[in-house]
Coordinates of C-alpha atoms and ligand atoms in Angstrom, one line a residue:
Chain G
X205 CA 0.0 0.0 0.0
X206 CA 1.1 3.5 -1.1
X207 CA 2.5 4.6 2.5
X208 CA 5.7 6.7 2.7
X209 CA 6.8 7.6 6.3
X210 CA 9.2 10.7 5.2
X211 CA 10.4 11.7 8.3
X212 CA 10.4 11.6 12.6
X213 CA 10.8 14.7 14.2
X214 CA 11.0 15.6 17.7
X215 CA 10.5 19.3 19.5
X216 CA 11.3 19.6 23.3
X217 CA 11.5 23.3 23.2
X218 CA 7.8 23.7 23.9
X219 CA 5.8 23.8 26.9
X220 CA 2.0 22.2 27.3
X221 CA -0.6 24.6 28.4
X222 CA -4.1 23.3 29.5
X223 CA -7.1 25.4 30.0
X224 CA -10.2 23.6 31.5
X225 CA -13.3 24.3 32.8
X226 CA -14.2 26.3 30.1
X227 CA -17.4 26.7 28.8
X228 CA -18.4 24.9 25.7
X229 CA -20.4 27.9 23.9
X230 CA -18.9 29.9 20.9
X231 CA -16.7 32.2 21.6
X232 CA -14.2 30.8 23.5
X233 CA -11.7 29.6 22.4
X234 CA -11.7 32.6 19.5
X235 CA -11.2 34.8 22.9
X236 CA -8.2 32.5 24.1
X237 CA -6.3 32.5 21.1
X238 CA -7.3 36.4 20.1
X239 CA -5.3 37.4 23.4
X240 CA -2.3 34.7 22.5
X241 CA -1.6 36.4 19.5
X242 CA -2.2 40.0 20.5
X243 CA 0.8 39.3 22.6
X244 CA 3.0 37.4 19.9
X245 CA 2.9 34.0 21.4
X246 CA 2.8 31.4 18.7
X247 CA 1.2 28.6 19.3
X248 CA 1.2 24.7 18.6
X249 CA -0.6 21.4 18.8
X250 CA -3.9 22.8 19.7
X251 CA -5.8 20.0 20.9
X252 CA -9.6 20.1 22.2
X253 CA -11.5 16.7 22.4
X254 CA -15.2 16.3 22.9
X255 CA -16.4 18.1 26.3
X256 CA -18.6 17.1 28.5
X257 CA -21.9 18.7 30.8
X258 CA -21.1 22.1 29.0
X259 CA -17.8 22.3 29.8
X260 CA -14.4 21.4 27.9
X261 CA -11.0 21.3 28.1
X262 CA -8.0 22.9 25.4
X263 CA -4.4 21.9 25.1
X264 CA -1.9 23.8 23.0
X265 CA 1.9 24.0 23.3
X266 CA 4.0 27.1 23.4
X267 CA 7.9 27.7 23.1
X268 CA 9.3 27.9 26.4
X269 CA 11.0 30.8 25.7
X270 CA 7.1 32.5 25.6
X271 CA 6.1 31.0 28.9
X272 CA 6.3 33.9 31.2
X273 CA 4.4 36.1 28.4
X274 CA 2.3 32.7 27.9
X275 CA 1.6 32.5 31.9
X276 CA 0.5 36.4 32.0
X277 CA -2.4 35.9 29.4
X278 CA -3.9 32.5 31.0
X279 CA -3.6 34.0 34.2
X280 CA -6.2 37.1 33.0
X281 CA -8.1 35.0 30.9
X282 CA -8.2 31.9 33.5
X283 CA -10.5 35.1 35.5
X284 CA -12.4 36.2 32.5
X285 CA -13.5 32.8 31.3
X286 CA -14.3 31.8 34.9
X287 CA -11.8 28.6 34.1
X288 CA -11.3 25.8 36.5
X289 CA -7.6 26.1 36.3
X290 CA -4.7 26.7 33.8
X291 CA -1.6 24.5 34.0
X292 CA 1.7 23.8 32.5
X293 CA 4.0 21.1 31.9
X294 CA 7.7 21.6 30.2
X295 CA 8.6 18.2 30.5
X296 CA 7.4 17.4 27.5
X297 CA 8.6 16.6 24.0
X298 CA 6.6 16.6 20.9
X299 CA 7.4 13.2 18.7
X300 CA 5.7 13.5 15.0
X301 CA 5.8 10.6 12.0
X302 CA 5.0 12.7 8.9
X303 CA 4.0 10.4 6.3
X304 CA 2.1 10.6 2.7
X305 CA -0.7 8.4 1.4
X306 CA -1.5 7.3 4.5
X307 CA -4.4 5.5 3.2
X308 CA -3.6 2.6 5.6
X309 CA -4.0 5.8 8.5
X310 CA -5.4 3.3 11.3
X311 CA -2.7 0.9 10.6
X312 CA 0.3 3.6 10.6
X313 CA -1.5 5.4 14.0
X314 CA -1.6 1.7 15.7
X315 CA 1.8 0.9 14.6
X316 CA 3.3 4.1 16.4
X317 CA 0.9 3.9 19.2
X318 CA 2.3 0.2 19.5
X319 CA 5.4 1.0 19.2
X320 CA 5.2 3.9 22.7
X321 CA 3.5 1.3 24.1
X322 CA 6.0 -1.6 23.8
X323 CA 8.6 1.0 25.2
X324 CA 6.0 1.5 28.1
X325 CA 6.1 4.9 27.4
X326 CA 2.9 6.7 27.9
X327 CA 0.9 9.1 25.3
X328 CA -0.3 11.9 26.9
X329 CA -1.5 13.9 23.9
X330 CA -2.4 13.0 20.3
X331 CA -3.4 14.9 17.7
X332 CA -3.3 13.6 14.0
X333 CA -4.3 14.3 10.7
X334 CA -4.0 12.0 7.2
X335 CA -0.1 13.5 7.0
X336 CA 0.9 13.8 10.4
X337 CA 0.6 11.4 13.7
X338 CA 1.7 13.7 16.8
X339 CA 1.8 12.7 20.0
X340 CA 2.9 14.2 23.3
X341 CA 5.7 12.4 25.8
X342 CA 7.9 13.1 28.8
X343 CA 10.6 14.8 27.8
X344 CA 12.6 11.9 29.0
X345 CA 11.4 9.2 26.8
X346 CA 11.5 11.8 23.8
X347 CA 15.2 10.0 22.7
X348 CA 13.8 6.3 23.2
X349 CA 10.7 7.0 21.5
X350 CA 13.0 8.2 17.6
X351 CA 14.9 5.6 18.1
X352 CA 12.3 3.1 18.3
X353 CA 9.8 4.4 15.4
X354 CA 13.1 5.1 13.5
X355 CA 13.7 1.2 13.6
X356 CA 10.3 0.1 13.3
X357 CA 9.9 2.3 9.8
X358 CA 13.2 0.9 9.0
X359 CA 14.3 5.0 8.4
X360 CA 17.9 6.0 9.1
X361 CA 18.1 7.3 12.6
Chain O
X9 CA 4.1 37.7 7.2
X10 CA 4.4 35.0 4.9
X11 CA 1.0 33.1 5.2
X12 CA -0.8 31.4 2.3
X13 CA -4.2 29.8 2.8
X14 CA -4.4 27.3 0.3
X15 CA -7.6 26.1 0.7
X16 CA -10.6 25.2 3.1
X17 CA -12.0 22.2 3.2
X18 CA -15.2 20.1 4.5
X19 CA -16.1 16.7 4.9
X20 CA -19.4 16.2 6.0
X21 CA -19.5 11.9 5.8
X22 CA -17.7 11.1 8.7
X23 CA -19.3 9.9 12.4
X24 CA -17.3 11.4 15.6
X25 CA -16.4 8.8 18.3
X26 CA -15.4 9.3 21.9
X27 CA -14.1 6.5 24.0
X28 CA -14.4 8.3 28.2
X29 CA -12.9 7.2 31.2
X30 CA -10.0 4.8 29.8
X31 CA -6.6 4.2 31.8
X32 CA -4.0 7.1 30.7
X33 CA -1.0 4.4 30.9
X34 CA 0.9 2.5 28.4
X35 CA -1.2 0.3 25.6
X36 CA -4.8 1.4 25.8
X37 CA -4.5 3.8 22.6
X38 CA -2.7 1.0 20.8
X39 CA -5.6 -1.4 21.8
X40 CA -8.3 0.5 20.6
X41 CA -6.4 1.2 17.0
X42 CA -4.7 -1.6 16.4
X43 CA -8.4 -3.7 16.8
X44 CA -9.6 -1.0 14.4
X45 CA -7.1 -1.0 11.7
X46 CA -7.7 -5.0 12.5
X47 CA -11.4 -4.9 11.1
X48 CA -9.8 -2.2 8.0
X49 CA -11.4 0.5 9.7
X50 CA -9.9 3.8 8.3
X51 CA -9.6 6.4 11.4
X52 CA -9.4 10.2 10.8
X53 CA -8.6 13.1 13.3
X54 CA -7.8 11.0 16.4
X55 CA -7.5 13.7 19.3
X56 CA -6.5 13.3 22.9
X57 CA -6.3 16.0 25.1
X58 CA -4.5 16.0 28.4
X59 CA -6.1 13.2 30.9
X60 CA -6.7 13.3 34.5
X61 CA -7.0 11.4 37.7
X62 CA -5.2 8.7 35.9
X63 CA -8.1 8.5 33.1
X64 CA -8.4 10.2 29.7
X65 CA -10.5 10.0 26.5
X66 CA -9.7 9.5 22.6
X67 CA -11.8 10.8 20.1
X68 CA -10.9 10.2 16.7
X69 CA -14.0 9.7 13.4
X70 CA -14.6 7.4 10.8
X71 CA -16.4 7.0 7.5
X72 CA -20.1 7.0 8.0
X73 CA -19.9 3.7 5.5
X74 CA -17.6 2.2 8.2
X75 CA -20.1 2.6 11.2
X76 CA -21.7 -0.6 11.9
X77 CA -18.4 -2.4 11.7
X78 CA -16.5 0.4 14.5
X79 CA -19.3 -0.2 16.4
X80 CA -18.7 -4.0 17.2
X81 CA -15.3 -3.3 18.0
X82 CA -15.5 -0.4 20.2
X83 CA -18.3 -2.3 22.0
X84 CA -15.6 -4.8 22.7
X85 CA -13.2 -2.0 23.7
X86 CA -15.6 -0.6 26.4
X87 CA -15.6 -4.1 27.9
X88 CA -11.8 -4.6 27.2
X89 CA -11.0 -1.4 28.4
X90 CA -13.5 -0.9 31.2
X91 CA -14.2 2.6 29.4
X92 CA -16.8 4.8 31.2
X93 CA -19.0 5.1 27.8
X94 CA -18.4 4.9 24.0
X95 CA -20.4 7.9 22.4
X96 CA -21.3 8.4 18.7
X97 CA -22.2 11.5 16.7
X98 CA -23.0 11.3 13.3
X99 CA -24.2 14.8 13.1
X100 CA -21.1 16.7 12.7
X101 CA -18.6 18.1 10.1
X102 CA -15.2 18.9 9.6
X103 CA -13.4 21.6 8.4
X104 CA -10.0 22.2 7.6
X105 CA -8.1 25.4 6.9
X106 CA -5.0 24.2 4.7
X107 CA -2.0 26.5 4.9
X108 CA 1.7 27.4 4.3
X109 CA 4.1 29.1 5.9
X110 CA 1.5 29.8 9.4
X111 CA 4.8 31.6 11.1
X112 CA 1.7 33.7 12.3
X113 CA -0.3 30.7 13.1
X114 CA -1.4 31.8 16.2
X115 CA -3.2 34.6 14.5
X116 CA -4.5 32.0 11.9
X117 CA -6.6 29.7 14.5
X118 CA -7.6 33.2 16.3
X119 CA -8.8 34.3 13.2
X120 CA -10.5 31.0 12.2
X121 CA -12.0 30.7 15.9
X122 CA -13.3 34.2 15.5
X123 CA -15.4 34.0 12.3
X124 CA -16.8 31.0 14.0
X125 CA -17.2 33.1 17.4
X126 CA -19.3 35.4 14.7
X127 CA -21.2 33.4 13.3
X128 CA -22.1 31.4 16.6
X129 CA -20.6 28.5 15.9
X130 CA -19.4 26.3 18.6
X131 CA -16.3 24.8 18.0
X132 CA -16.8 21.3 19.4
X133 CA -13.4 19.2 18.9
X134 CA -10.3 21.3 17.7
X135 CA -7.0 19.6 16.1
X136 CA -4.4 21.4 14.8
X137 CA -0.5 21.4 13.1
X138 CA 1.2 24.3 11.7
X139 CA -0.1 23.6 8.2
X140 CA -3.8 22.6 9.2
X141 CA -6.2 23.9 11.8
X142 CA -9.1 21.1 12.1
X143 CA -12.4 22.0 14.0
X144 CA -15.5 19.8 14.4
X145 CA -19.0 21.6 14.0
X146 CA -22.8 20.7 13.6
X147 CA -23.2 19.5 10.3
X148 CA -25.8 22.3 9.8
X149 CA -23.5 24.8 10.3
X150 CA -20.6 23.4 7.8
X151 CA -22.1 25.5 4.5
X152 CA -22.3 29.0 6.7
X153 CA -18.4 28.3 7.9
X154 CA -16.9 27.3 4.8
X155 CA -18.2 30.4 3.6
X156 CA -17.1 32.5 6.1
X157 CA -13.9 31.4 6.4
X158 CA -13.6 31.7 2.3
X159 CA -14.6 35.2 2.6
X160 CA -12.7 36.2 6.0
X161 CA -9.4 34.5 4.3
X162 CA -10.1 36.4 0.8
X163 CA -10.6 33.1 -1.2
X164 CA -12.8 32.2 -3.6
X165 CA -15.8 30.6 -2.5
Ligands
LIG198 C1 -14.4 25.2 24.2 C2 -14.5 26.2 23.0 O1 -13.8 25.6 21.9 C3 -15.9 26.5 22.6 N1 -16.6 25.4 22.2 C4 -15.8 27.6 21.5 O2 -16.4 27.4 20.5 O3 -15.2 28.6 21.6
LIG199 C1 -5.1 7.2 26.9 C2 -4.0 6.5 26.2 O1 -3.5 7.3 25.1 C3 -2.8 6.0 27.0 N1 -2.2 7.2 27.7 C4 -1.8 5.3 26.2 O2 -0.7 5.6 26.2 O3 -2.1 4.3 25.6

C-alpha cells in the first residue's frame, strides 16, 4: 500500500498549556487565542476533544521561551472565562511521524501507538491528521521513543 | 508575514467517536487502533487532550460507511478497556483550513476561531498542526463556515 513515512521529528522546546473548565459555547476559544496572538505567542498542537456537561478542556503548546508572556495571558483569561484552572507542563517533547498516502491511516496510528506502548512509554496527547501522527511524551522518553519508530519504519536514525 | 491559505475544506460523511474514562497508561491507545485497523477500519482526526486522575478520553472519526463495523469493535473495547462510555455522533462536520508558511499561526486559528465566534458557531473538537487547523462543528453549520472562512481569508468561494 502507497505509504511513505518521510520523516520523525521531535521538538522539546515547547511547553503544554491546558485550559479547563471552560465553557463549551462559541466564543471561547476565538477569545483564548485572540489574546495569545495580541501578545506574539505562537502557538502549537492545539488539541480540544469532545467536552462534557457544558464544559471542555483545550491543550496547545507554546515555546518555552514564551512561557512567562504565555503565563500572563492564561492567568487574565483563567478570570475572565471563569476557568477551573490553567496548567503547564515543560517536561514534555513533541514526537511527530510525517507520512504521505497514508491510506492505511489506522494501521500507521496503531503501529506508532504500539510501538510507545511496547517502550511502556505513555501518550499523553495526540493529535493527528492524514499526514501527520503527533503525539505528546515526557521529555525523558523523547530520545527512546526516535529511536524506536526510527527502527520500526526501518528510516535511518 | 508570509502566510498562504491554500484552501478550506469540508467533509461532512464522517461519524465522531469518543471513547471516556479509559486508563492514561501505556497500551490502551494502541488497543483501541490496532483492533480498528484490525477490522480495515480507516480512522481520521484522532485527538487526545490531556487526561486526568489517571483517566483520559480518545476521540478520533470514521467514514459513516464504516459505522456498523466500528461499532462492534468499540463495543468490545468498552468491555476490554473498562471505558466509562463509548459515544457516537453522526451529526457533525469537519473543516480544515489548509495553509503554508503559518509563522503567524497563532493569529491564523484566532482568526479562524473568531469568524466561528461570529457566526455562533461552537467549535466542538479542535486539532491542529502548523499547516492545518481542524475544527468539528454541527453539520448544519458546515455550509455557513466554509463560507465564512472563504470570505474572512479572501478566497474564492
Ligand atoms: C471550548 C471552546 O472551543 C468553545 N466550544 C468555543 O467554540 O469557543
Ligand atoms: C489514553 C492512552 O492514550 C494512554 N495514555 C496510552 O498511552 O495508551
Amino acid at each position: 500500500e502507497d505509504v511513505l513515512i518521510s520523516g520523525i521529528a521531535k521538538k522539546d522546546n515547547e511547553v503544554r498549556v491546558n485550559i479547563a473548565g471552560i465553557p463549551d459555547k462559541p466564543g471561547v476559544a476565538s477569545t483564548i487565542f485572540k489574546q495569545l496572538a495580541d501578545a506574539n505567542i505562537n502557538v502549537n498542537m492545539i488539541v480540544q476533544s469532545v467536552g462534557k456537561e457544558g464544559h471542555s478542556q483545550i491543550s496547545f503548546t507554546v515555546i518555552n521561551t514564551d512561557l512567562d508572556e504565555a503565563k500572563k495571558v492564561m492567568a487574565k483569561l483563567q478570570t475572565e472565562l471563569g476557568a477551573e484552572s490553567v496548567t503547564y507542563d515543560a517536561d514534555i517533547a513533541i514526537v511527530s511521524v510525517v507520512g504521505v498516502g497514508m491510506k492505511v491511516y489506522a494501521g500507521i496510528a496503531a503501529a506508532v501507538f504500539d510501538e510507545l506502548a511496547k517502550n511502556s512509554i505513555n501518550l499523553e496527547m495526540i493529535s493527528t491528521s492524514e499526514i501527520k501522527i503527533s503525539v505528546v511524551i515526557r521529555k525523558a522518553d523523547a530520545e527512546k521513543t526516535v529511536q524506536a519508530l526510527h527502527k520500526r519504519f526501518f528510516l535511518q536514525a
